[in-house]
mmCIF file of C-alpha atoms in Angstrom:
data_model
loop_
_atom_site.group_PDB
_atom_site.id
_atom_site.type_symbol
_atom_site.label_atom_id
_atom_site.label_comp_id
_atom_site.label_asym_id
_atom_site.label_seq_id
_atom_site.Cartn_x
_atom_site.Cartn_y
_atom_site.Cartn_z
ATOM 1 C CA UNK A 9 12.328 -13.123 -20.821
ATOM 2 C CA UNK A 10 13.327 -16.755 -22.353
ATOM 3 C CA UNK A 11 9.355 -17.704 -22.773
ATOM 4 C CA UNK A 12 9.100 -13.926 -24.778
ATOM 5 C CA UNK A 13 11.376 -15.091 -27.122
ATOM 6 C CA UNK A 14 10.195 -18.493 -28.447
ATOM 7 C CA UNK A 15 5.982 -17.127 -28.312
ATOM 8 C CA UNK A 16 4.637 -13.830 -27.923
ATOM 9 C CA UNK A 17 2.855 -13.743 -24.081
ATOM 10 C CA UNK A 18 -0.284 -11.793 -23.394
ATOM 11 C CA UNK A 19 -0.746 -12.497 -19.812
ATOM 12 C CA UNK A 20 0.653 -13.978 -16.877
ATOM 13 C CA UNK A 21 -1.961 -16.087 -13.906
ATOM 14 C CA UNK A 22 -0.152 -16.122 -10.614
ATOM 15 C CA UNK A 23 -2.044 -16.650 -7.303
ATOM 16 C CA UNK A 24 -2.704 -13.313 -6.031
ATOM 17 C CA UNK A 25 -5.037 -11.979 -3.567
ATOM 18 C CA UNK A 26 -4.935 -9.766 -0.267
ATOM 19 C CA UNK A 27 -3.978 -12.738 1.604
ATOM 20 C CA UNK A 28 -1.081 -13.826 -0.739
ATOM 21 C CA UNK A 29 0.909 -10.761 -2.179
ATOM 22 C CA UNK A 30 4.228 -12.688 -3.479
ATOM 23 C CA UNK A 31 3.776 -11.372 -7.378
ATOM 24 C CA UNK A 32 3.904 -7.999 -6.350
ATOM 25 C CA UNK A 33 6.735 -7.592 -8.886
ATOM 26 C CA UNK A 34 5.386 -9.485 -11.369
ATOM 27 C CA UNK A 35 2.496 -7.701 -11.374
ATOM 28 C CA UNK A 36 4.512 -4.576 -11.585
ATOM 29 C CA UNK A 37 6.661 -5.925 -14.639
ATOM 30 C CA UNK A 38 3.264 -7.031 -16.488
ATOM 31 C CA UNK A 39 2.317 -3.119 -16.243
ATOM 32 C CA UNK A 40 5.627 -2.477 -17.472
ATOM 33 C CA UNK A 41 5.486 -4.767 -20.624
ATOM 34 C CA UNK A 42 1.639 -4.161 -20.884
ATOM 35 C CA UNK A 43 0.575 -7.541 -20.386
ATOM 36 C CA UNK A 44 -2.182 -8.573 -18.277
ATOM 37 C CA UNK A 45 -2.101 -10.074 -15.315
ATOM 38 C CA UNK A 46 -4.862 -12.474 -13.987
ATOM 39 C CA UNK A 47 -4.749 -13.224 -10.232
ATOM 40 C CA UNK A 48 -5.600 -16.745 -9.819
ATOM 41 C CA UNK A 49 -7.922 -17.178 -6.450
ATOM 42 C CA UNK A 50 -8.180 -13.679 -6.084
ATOM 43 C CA UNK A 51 -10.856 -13.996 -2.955
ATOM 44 C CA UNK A 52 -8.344 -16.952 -1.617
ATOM 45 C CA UNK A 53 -11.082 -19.522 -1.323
ATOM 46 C CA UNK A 54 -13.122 -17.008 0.663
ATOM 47 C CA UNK A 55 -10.443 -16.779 3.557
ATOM 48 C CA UNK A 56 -9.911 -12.901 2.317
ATOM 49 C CA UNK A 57 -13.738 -12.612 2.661
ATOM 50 C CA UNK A 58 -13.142 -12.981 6.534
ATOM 51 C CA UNK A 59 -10.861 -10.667 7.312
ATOM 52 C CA UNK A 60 -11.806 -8.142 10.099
ATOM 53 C CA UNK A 61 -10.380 -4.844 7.859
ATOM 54 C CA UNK A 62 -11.743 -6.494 5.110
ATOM 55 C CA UNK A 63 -15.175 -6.420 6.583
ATOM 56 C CA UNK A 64 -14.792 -2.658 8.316
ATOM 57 C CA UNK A 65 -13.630 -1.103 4.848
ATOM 58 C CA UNK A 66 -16.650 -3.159 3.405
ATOM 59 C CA UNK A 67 -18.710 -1.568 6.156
ATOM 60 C CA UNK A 68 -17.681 1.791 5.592
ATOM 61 C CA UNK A 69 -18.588 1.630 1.686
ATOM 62 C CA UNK A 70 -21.992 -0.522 2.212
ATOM 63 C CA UNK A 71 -20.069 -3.106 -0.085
ATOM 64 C CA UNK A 72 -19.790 -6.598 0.343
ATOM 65 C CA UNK A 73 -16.056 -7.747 1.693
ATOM 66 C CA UNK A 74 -16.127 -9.198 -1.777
ATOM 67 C CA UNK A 75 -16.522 -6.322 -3.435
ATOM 68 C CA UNK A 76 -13.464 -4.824 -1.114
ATOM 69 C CA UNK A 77 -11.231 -7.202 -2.069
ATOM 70 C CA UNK A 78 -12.006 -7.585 -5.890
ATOM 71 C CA UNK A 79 -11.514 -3.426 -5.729
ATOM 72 C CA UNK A 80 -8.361 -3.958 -4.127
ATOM 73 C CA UNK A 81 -7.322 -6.026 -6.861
ATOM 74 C CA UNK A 82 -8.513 -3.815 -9.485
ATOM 75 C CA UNK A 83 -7.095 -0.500 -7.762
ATOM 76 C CA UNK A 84 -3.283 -2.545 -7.291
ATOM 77 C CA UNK A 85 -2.546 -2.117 -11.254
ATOM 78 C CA UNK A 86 -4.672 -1.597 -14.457
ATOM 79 C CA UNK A 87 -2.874 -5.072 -15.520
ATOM 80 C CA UNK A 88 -4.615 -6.919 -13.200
ATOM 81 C CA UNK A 89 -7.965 -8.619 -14.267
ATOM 82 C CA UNK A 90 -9.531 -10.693 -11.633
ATOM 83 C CA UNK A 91 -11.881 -13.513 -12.631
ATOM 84 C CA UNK A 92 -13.590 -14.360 -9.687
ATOM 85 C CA UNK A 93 -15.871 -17.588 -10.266
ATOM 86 C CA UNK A 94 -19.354 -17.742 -9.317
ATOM 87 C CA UNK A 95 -22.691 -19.918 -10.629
ATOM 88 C CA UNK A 96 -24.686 -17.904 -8.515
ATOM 89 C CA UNK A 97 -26.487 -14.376 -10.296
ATOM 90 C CA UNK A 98 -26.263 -12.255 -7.260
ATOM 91 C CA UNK A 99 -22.939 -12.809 -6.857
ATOM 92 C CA UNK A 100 -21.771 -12.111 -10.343
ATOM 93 C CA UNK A 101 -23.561 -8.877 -10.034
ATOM 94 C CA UNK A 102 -21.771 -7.880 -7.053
ATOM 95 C CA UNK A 103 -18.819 -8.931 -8.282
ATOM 96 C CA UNK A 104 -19.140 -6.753 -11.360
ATOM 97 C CA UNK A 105 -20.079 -3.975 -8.896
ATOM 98 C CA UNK A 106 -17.226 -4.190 -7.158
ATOM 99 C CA UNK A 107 -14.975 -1.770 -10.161
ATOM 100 C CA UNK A 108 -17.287 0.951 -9.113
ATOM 101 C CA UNK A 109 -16.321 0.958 -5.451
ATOM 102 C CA UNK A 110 -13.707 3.301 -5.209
ATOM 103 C CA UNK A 111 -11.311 2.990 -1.938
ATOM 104 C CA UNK A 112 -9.513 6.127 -0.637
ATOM 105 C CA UNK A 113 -5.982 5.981 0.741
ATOM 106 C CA UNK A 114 -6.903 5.572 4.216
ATOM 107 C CA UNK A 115 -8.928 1.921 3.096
ATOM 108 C CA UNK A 116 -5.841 0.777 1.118
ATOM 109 C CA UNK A 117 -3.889 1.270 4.043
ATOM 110 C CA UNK A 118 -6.023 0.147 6.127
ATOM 111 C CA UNK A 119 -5.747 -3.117 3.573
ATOM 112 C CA UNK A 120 -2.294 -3.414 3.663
#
C-alpha cells in the first residue's frame, strides 16, 4: 500500500520455502496485484533438501528433492519465481528441470 504510492513495485523477496511458509498471504496478494514474488532461500540452505516427504515425492517422480521443492514453489502461485543459486552446471540444469516435474494432489499434500 504506502510503498505503491511513492514508486511503482514489481516484486516483492520474502523468505519462502517448504520449511518456512509465513508469506503465504503475501504471496497470494502479489497474484492479486500481479507482481512477482521471489522467494528468498527457497531450498532453506538445503534443510528442505532433507526432508523425508521431500525425498519420497522425489522418489516417486525420479527427481531430485531439489527439483521437488523448486516445483513446489513454482506450482504454489504463477507469481512466484524462485532463484535458486548454484556455481555448479549440473545443478543449474536440474534446477531448470525442476518446472517440468509436475506434482499431483496427493504429492502436494503429501508436502504440506
Amino acid at each position: 500500500g504506502e510503498a505503491r504510492r511513492i514508486v511503482p513495485i514489481v516484486s516483492v523477496q520474502n523468505a519462502y520455502s517448504l520449511e518456512r511458509r509465513d508469506s503465504d498471504a503475501m504471496i497470494d496478494a502479489c497474484e492479486k496485484d500481479g507482481l512477482a514474488f521471489l522467494p528468498w532461500y527457497p531450498l532453506a540452505a538445503g534443510n528442505a533438501l532433507k526432508s523425508g516427504k521431500v525425498k519420497r515425492v522425489a522418489g516417486k517422480h525420479g527427481a531430485t528433492p531439489a527439483q521437488v521443492c523448486l516445483a513446489w514453489l513454482l506450482h504454489r502461485s504463477p507469481a512466484v519465481l524462485p532463484i535458486p543459486g548454484t556455481g555448479n552446471l549440473q545443478h543449474l540444469q536440474e534446477n531448470v528441470a525442476a518446472a517440468r516435474l509436475v506434482l499431483a494432489p496427493e504429492d502436494l499434500d503429501a508436502l504440506t
